[in-house]
Coordinates of C-alpha atoms and ligand atoms in Angstrom, one line a residue:
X1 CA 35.0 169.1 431.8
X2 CA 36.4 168.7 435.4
X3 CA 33.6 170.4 436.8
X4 CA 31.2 168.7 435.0
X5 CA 33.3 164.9 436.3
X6 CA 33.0 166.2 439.8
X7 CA 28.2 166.9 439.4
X8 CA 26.9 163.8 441.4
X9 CA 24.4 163.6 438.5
X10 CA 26.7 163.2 435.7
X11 CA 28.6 160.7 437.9
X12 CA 25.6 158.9 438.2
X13 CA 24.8 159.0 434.7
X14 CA 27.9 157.9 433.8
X15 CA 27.6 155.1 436.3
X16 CA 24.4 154.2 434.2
X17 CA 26.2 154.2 430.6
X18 CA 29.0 152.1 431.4
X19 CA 27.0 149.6 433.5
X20 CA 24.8 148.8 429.9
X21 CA 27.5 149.4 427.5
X22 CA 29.3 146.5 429.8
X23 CA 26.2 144.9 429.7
X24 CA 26.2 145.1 425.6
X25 CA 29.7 144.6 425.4
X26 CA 28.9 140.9 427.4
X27 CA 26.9 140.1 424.2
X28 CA 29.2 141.2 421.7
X29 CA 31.6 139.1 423.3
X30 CA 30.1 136.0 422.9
X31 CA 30.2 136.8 418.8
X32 CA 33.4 138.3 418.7
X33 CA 36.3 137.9 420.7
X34 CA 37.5 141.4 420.6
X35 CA 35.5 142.7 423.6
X36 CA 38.6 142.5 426.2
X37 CA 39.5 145.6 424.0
X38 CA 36.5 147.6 424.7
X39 CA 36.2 146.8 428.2
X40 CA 39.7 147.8 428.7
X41 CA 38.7 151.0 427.3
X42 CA 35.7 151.5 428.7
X43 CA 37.4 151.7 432.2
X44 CA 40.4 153.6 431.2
X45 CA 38.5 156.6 428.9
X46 CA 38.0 159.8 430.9
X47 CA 34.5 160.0 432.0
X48 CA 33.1 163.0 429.5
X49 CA 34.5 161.5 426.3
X50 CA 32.7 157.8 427.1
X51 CA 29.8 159.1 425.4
X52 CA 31.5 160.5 422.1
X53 CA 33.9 157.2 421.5
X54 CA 31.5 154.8 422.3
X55 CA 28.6 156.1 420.0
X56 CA 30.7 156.9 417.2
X57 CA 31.2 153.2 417.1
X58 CA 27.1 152.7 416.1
X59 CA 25.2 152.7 412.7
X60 CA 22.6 155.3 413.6
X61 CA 20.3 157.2 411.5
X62 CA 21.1 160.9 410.3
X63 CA 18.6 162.2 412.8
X64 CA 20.3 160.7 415.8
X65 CA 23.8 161.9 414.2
X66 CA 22.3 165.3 414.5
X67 CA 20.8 164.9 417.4
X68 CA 23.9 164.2 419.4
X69 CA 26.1 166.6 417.8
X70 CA 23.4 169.1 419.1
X71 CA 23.8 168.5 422.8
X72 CA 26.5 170.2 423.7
X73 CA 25.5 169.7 427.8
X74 CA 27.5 166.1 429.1
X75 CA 24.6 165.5 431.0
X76 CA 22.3 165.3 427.7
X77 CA 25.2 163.6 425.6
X78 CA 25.9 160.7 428.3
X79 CA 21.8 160.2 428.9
X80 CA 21.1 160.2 424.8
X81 CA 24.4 157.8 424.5
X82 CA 22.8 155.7 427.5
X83 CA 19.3 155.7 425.5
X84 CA 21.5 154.4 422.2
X85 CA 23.3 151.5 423.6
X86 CA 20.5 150.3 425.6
X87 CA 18.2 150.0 422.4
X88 CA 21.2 148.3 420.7
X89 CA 21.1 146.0 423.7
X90 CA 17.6 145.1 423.2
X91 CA 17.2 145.1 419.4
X92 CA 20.4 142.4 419.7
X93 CA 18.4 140.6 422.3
X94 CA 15.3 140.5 420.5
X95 CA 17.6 138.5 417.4
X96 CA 19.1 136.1 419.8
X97 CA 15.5 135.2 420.9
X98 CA 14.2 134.6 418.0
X99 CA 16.9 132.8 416.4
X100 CA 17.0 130.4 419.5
X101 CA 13.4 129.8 418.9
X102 CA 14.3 128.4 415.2
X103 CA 16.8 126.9 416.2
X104 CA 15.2 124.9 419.1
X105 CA 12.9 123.8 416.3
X106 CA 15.5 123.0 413.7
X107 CA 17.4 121.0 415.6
X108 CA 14.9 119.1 417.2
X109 CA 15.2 116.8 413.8
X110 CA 18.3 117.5 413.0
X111 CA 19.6 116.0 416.2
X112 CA 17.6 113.3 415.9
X113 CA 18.8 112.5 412.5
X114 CA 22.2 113.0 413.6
X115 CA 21.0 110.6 416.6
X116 CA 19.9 108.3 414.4
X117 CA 23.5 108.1 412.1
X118 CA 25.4 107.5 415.4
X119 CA 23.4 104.7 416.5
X120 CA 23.9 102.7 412.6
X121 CA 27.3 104.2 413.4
X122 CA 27.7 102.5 416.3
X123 CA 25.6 98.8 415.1
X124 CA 27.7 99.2 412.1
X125 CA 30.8 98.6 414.6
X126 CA 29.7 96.1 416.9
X127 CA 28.2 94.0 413.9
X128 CA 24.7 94.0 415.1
X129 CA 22.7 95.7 412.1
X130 CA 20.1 93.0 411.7
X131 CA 17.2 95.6 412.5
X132 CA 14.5 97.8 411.0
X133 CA 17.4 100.4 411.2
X134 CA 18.8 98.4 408.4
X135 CA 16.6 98.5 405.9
X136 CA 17.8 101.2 403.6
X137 CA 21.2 98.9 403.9
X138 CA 18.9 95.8 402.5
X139 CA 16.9 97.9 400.0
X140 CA 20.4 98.5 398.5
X141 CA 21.3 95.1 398.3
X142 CA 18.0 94.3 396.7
X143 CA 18.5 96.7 393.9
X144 CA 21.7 95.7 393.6
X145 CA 20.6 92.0 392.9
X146 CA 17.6 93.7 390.7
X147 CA 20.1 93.5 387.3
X148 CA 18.7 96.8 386.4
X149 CA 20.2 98.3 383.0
X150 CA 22.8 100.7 384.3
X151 CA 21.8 104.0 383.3
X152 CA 18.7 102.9 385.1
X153 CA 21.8 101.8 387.9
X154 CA 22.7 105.0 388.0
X155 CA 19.2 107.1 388.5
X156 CA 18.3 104.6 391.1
X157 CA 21.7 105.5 392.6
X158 CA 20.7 109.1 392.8
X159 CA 17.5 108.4 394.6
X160 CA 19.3 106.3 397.0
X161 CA 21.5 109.0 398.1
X162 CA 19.3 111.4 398.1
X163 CA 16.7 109.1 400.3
X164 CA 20.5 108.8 402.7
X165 CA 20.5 112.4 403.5
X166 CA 17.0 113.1 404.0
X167 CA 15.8 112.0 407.8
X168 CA 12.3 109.7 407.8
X169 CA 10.3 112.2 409.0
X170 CA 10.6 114.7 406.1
X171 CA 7.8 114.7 403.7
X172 CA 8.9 112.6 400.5
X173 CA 10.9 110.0 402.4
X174 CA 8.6 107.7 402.0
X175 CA 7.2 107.9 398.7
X176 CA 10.7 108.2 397.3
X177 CA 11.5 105.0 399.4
X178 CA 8.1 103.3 397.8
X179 CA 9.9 104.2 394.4
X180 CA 12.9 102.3 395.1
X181 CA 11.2 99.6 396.4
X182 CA 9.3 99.6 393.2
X183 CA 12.6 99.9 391.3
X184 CA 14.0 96.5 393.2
X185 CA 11.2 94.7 393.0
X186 CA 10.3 95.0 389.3
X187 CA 11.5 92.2 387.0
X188 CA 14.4 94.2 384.8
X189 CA 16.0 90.3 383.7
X190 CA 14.6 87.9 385.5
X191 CA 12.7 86.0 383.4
X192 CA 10.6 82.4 383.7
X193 CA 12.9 79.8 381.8
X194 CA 11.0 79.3 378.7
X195 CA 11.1 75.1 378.3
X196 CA 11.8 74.1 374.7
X197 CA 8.3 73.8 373.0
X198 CA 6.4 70.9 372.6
X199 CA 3.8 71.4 370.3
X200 CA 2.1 67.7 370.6
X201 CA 2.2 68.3 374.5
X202 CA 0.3 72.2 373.5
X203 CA -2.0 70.6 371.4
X204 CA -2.8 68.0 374.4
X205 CA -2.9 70.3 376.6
X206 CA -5.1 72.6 374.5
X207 CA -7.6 69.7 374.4
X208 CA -7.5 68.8 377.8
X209 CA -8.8 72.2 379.4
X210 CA -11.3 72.9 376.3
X211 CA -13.9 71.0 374.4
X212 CA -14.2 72.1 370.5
X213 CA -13.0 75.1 369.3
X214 CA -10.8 73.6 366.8
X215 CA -9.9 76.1 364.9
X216 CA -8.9 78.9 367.6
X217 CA -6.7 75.8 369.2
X218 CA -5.2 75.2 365.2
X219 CA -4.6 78.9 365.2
X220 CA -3.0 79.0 368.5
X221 CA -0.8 76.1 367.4
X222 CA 0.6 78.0 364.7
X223 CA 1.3 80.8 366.7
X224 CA 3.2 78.9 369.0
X225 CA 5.1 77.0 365.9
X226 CA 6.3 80.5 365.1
X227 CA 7.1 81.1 368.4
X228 CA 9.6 77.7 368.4
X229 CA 11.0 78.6 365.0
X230 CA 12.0 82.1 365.7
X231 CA 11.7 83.6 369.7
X232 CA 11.9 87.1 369.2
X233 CA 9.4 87.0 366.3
X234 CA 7.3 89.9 366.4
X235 CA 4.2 88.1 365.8
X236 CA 0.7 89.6 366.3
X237 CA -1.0 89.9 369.5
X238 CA -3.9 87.8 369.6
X239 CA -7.1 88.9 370.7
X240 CA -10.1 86.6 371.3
X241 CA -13.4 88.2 370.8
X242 CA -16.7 86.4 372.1
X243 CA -19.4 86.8 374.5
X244 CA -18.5 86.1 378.6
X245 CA -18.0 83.2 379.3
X246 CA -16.9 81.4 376.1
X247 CA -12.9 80.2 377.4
X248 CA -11.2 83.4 376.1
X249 CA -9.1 83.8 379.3
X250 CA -8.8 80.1 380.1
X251 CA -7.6 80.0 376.8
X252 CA -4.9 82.3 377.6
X253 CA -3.7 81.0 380.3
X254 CA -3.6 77.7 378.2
X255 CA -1.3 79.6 375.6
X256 CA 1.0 80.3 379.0
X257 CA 1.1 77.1 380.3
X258 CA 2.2 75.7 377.3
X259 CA 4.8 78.0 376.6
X260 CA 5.9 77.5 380.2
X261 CA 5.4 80.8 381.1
X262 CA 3.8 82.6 384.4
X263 CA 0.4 84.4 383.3
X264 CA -1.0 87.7 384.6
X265 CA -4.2 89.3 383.8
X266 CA -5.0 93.1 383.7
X267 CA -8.3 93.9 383.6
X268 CA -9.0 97.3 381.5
X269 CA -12.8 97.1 381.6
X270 CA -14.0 100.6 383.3
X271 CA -10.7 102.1 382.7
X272 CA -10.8 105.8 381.4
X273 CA -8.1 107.5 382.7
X274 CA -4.7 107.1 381.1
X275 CA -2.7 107.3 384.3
X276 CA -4.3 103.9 385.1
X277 CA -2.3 102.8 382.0
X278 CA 0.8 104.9 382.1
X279 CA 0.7 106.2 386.0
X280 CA 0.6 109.0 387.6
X281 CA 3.9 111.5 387.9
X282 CA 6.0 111.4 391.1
X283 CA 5.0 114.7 391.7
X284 CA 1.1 113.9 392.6
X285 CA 0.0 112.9 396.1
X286 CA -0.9 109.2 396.4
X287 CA 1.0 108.7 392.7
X288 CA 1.0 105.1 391.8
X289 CA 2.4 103.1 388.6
X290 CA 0.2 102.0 386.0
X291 CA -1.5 98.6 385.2
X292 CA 1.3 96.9 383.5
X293 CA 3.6 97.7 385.5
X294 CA 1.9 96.5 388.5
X295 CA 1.3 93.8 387.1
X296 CA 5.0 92.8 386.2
X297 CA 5.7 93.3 389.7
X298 CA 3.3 91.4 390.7
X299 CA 4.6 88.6 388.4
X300 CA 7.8 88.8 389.2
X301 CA 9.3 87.9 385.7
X302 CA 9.8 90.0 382.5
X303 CA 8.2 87.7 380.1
X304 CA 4.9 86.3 381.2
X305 CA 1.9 86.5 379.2
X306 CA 0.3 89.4 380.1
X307 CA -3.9 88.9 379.2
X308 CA -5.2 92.3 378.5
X309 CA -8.9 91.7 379.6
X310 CA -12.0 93.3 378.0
X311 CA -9.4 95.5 375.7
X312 CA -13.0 97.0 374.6
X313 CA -14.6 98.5 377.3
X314 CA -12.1 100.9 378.1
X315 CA -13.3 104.9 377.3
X316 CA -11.6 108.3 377.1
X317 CA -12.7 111.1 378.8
X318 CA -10.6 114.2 380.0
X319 CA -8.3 112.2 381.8
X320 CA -6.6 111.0 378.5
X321 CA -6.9 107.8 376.1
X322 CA -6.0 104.8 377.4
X323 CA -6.3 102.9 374.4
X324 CA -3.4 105.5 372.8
X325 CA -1.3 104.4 375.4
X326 CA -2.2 100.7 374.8
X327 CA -1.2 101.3 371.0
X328 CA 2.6 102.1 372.9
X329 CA 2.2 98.7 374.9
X330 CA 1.4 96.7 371.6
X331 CA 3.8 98.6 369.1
X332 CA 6.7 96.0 369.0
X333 CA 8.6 98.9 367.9
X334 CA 8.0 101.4 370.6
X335 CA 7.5 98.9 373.7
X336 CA 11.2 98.3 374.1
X337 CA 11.4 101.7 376.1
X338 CA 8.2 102.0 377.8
X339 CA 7.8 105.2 379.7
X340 CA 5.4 104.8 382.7
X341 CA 5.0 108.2 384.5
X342 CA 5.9 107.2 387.9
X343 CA 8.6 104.9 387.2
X344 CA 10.3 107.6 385.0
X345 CA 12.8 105.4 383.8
X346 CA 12.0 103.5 380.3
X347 CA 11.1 99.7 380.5
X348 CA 11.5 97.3 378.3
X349 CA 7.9 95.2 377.6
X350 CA 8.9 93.5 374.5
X351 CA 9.6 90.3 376.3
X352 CA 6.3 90.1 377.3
X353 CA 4.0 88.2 375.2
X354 CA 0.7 90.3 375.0
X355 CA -3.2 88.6 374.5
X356 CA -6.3 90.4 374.3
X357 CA -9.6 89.7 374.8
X358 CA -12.7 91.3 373.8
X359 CA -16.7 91.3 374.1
X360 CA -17.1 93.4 370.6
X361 CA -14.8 94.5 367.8
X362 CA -16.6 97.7 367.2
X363 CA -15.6 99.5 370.1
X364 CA -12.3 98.9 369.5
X365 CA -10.5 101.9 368.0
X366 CA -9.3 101.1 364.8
X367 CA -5.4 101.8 365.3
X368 CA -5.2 99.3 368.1
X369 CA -7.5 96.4 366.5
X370 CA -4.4 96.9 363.6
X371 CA -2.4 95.9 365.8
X372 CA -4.1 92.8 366.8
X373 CA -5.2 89.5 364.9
X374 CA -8.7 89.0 365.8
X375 CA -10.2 85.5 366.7
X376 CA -13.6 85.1 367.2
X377 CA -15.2 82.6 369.4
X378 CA -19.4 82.7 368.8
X379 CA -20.4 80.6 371.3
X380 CA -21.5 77.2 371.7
X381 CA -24.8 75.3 370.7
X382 CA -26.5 73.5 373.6
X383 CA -25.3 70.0 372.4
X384 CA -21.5 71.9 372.7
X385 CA -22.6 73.1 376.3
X386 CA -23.4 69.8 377.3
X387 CA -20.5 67.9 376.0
X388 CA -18.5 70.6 378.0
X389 CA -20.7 70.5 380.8
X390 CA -20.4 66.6 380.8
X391 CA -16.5 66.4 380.0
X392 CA -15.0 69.5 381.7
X393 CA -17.5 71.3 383.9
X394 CA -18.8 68.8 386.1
X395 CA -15.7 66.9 386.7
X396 CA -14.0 70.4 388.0
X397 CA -17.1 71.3 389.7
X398 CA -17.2 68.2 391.5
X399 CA -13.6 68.8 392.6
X400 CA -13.6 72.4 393.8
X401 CA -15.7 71.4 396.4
X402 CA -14.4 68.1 397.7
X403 CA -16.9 65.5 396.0
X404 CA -16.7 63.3 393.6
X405 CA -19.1 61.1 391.7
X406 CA -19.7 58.5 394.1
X407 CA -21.2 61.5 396.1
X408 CA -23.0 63.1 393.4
X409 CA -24.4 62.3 389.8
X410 CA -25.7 64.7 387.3
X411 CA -27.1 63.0 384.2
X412 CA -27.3 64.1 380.8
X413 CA -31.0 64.8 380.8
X414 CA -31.2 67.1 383.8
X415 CA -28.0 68.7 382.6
X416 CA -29.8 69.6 379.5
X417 CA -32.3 70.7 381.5
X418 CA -30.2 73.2 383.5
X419 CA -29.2 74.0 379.9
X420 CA -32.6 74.9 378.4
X421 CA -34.2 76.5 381.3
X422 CA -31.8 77.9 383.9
X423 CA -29.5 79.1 381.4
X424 CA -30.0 81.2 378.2
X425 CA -26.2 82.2 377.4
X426 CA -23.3 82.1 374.6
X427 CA -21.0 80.7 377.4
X428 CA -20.9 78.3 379.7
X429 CA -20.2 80.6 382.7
X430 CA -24.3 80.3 384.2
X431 CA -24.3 76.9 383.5
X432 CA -21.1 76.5 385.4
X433 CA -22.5 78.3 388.7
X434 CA -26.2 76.2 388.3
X435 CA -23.5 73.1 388.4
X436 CA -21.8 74.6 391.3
X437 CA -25.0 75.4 393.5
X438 CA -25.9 71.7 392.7
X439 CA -22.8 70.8 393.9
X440 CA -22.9 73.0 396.8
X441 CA -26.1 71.2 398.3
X442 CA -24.6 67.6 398.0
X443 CA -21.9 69.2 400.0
X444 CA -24.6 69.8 402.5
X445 CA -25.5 66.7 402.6
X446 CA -22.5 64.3 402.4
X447 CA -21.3 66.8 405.3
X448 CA -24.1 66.2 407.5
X449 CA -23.8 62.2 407.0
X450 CA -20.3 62.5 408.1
X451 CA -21.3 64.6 410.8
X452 CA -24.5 61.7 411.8
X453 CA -21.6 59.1 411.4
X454 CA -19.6 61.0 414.1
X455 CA -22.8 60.9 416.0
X456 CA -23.4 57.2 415.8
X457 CA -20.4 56.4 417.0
X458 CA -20.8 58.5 420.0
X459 CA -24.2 57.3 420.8
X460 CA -22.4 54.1 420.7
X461 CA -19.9 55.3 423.5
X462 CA -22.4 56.8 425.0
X463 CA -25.2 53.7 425.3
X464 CA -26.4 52.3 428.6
X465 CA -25.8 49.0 428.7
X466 CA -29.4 48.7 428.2
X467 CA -29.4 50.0 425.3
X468 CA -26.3 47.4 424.2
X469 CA -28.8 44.9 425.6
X470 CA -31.3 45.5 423.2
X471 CA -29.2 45.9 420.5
X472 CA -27.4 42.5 421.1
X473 CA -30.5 41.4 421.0
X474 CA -31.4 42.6 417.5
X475 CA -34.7 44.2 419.8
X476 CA -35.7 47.0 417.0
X477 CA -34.4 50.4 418.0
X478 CA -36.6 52.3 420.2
X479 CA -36.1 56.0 421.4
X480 CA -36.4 54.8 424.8
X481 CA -33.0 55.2 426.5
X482 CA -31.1 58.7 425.1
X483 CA -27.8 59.1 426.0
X484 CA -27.7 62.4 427.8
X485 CA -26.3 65.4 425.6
X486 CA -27.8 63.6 422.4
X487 CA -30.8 65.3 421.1
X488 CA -33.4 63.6 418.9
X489 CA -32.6 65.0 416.1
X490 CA -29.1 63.5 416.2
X491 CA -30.4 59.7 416.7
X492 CA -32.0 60.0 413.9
X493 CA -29.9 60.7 411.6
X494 CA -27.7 59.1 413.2
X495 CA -28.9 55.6 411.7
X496 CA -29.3 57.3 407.9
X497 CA -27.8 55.3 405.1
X498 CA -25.5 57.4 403.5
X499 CA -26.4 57.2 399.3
X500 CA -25.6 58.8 396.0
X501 CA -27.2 61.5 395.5
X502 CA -28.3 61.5 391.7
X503 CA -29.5 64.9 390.7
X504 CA -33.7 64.6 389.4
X505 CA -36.0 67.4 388.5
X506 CA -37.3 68.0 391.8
X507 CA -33.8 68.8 392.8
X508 CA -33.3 71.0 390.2
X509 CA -36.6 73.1 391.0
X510 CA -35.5 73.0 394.9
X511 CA -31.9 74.1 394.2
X512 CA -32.1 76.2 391.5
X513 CA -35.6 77.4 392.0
X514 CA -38.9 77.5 390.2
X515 CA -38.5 78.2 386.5
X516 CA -39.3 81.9 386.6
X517 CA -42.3 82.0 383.8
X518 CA -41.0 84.6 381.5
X519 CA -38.1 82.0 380.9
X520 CA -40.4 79.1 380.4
X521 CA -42.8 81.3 378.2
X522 CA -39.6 82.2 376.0
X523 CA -38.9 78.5 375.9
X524 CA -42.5 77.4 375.0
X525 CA -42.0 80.2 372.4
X526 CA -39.0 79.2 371.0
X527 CA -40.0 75.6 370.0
X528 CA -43.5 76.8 368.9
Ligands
LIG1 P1 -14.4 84.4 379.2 O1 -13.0 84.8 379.5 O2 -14.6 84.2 377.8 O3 -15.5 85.2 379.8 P2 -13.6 82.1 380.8 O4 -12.4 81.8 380.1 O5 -13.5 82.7 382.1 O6 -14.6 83.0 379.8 O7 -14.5 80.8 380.9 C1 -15.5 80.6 381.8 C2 -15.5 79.1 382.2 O8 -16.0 78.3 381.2 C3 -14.1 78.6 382.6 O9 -14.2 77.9 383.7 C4 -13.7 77.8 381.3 O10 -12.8 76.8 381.7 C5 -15.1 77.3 380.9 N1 -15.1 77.0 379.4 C6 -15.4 77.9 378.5 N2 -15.3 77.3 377.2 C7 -14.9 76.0 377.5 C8 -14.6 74.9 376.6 N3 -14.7 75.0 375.3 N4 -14.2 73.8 377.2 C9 -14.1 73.7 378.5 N5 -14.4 74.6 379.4 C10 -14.8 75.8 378.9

């Protein structure tokens, strides 16, 4: 062994092994702190028993055992334990890189996040957290002020935390911030305060917005006696059935007014999917709550009357029922708790005070029109129309676009005649838009007079005192001296007389067109 100390090549060898065991033993340290150990060692060891200590130190495969157990020559040993530590080396390397790499990555958000807490950390101290930073600190406050039930407390509670840990830009903070927004906002007890019931002031009312239909208004009275007598009744839902356009959501709305309620209406025609009833779950991208419960958020109270519009036209197709899921909404027994997929949490609808409407009964499925008391409005006779036309149509018309009757005049006869050959309907709904366009063209014109009086007065601003000359004068008004900057056009309207404009059958034809002749021969027809 001294001899084989004293071969320049082994001492170069050796030279080699201990340069990258330091080299390995460098790493190690930087895990564990017992590498002051090694070192020590690795200076102190005689030269041809490096190579054994060191390598019996290694996991190594039974091949490699072998293999160095074999070489019995120092100068094979020390190269073969050189060859061992330096792939050590490099496998360890190799690990650190790439465990770098994911943590470079990892804590790219993570020290953002961590960022991100220190700064509220820091707002929270000096009192400035009046920010968007904030927010999750206000959507607390807003579902603490929500008055949800609290087991419904408590799973809203849960989300919160969990929406706390999670940093903004992982996927799902923002859907499961929606949901607590949704969970704040929704009405859990705040409700509209429900005046005591005046059933004269009803009944006025009743007859105020609608002309006839005196026995859907008695029925509706009596409904709402019930309602007065005993609250919490569970009294059938009404459903109106009629063609368009007969009053069957103005109606409801009536029935909310007078019960001093807010009114929100859900329109189910065209819906076949039950999801758009019930929602969709959580778990499905672009998830959304259903109808209803839209709708109560959109209402803002727990006990509105909710109008269920065109309860007929919805359809089932693979996507579910809806109308199974409406049999849920209408059961007084099972609406206490309903269960909207998104939401999750049962809500309770039995405050709300449900009314249907309906083009046909017989596409209603039979389980849900149980559930409902059907009243049927026909339609109207063309002496009805024209009472409404006369008492409630025109008058609203008039207003909803700024006129009134000193503008505009629509007699009887030409409203009858809007009736009998622009309109061929169980409604009123046509006969309301003819009225409107009507309408719409005295708007024209009362706005151009007030555009020519304008005028006038500027041309009076304008005039040369030539012009004041002749009109001093009471010299007839010539187009001789123009103001500059007013055209023709403008003088002469500008001297119009502004008049009532009091609809004829001319006016009808140009407004509302020619009668088209397949109408007029179905007319002819119908009084032949
Ligand atoms: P529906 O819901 O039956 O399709 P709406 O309630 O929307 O019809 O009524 C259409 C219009 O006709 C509304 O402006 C409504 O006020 C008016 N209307 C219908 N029936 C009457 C009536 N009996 N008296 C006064 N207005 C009526």
């Amino acid at each position: 062994m001294e001899q084989v100390e004293q071969d320049p090549d082994f001492v170069t060898l050796s030279r080699q092994f201990k340069a990258t065991a330091m080299e390995l033993i460098s790493v190690l340290e930087q895990k564990q702190k017992t590498g002051g150990r090694i070192k020590v060692l690795l200076e102190t060891l005689p030269l041809h028993k490096l190579a054994d200590i060191f390598v019996a130190s290694f996991e190594m495969s039974l091949e490699e055992q072998l293999s160095m157990l074999d070489s019995v020559d120092p100068k094979i040993r020390l190269s073969k334990a050189t060859e061992l530590v330096d792939r050590h080396l490099q496998s360890i390397r190799v690990a650190e890189k790439i465990t770098q790499k994911v943590e470079g990555q990892l804590s790219k958000s993570q020290k953002e996040f961590l960022l991100r807490q220190q700064m509220r950390a820091i707002k929270e101290e000096l009192g400035d957290n009046d920010d968007d930073e904030d927010d999750l600190a206000a959507l607390e406050r807003k579902m603490q002020s929500a008055g949800m039930p609290s087991n419904i407390w408590k799973h809203a509670q849960r989300e919160l935390r969990r929406l706390k840990k999670m940093p903004p830009q992982q996927p799902g903070y923002n859907s499961s911030r929606v949901y607590l927004e949704l969970l704040a906002d929704l009405p859990w007890q705040k409700a509209s305060e429900e005046q005591e019931l005046d059933l004269k002031a009803a009944k006025d009312r009743l007859d105020c917005d609608h002309y006839g239909l005196s026995k859907v208004k008695q029925r509706i009275i009596e409904y709402l006696a019930v309602r007065k007598l005993k609250p919490d009744a569970r009294g059938p839902v009404l459903c109106f059935v009629g063609p368009p356009g007969v009053g069957k959501t103005s109606l409801a709305s009536s029935i909310a007014a007078a019960l001093g309620r807010k009114f929100v209406r859900i329109s189910l025609g065209g819906v076949k999917d039950e999801a758009d009833i019930r929602g969709h779950r959580r778990t499905y991208i672009g998830s959304m709550p259903g109808r209803l419960i839209d709708g109560l958020k959109r209402v803002a109270v727990c006990n509105p009357v909710m109008l269920l519009d065109e309860i007929d036209k919805t359809g089932s197709d693979v996507r579910g029922d809806p109308a199974s899921a409406l049999l849920e909404v209408l059961d007084p027994e099972q609406n206490k708790s309903f269960n909207d997929h998104y939401l999750n949490v049962p809500y309770d609808l039995s405050k709300v005070i449900f009314v249907a409407t309906a083009n046909r009964v017989q596409p209603i499925p039979p389980p849900l029109l149980d559930r409902m008391e059907v009243i049927e409005l026909p339609g109207y006779t063309a002496e009805e129309k024209l009472r409404i036309a006369m008492q409630h149509l025109i008058p609203r018309v008039l207003d909803q676009h700024g006129l009134n009757s000193e503008y505009l005049q629509i007699p009887e006869a030409m409203v009858k005649l809007v009736i009998q050959r622009y309109t061929r309907e169980a409604g009123v709904r046509n006969l309301e838009r003819n009225l409107a366009a009507l309408a719409r063209a005295a708007a024209v014109r009362v706005a151009e007079q007030e555009q020519a009086v304008s005028v006038s007065k500027d041309v009076h601003k304008l005039a040369s005192p030539l012009l004041d000359n002749r009109l001093a004068e009471g010299a007839e008004m010539e187009m001789e001296v123009l103001p500059m900057g007013v055209n023709n056009n403008e003088i002469s309207t500008a001297f119009k007389i502004s008049s009532r404009l009091v609809v004829d059958e001319a006016m009808l034809e140009k407004i509302l067109g020619v009668i088209i002749p397949h109408k007029l021969f179905s007319f002819i027809w119908m009084f032949t």
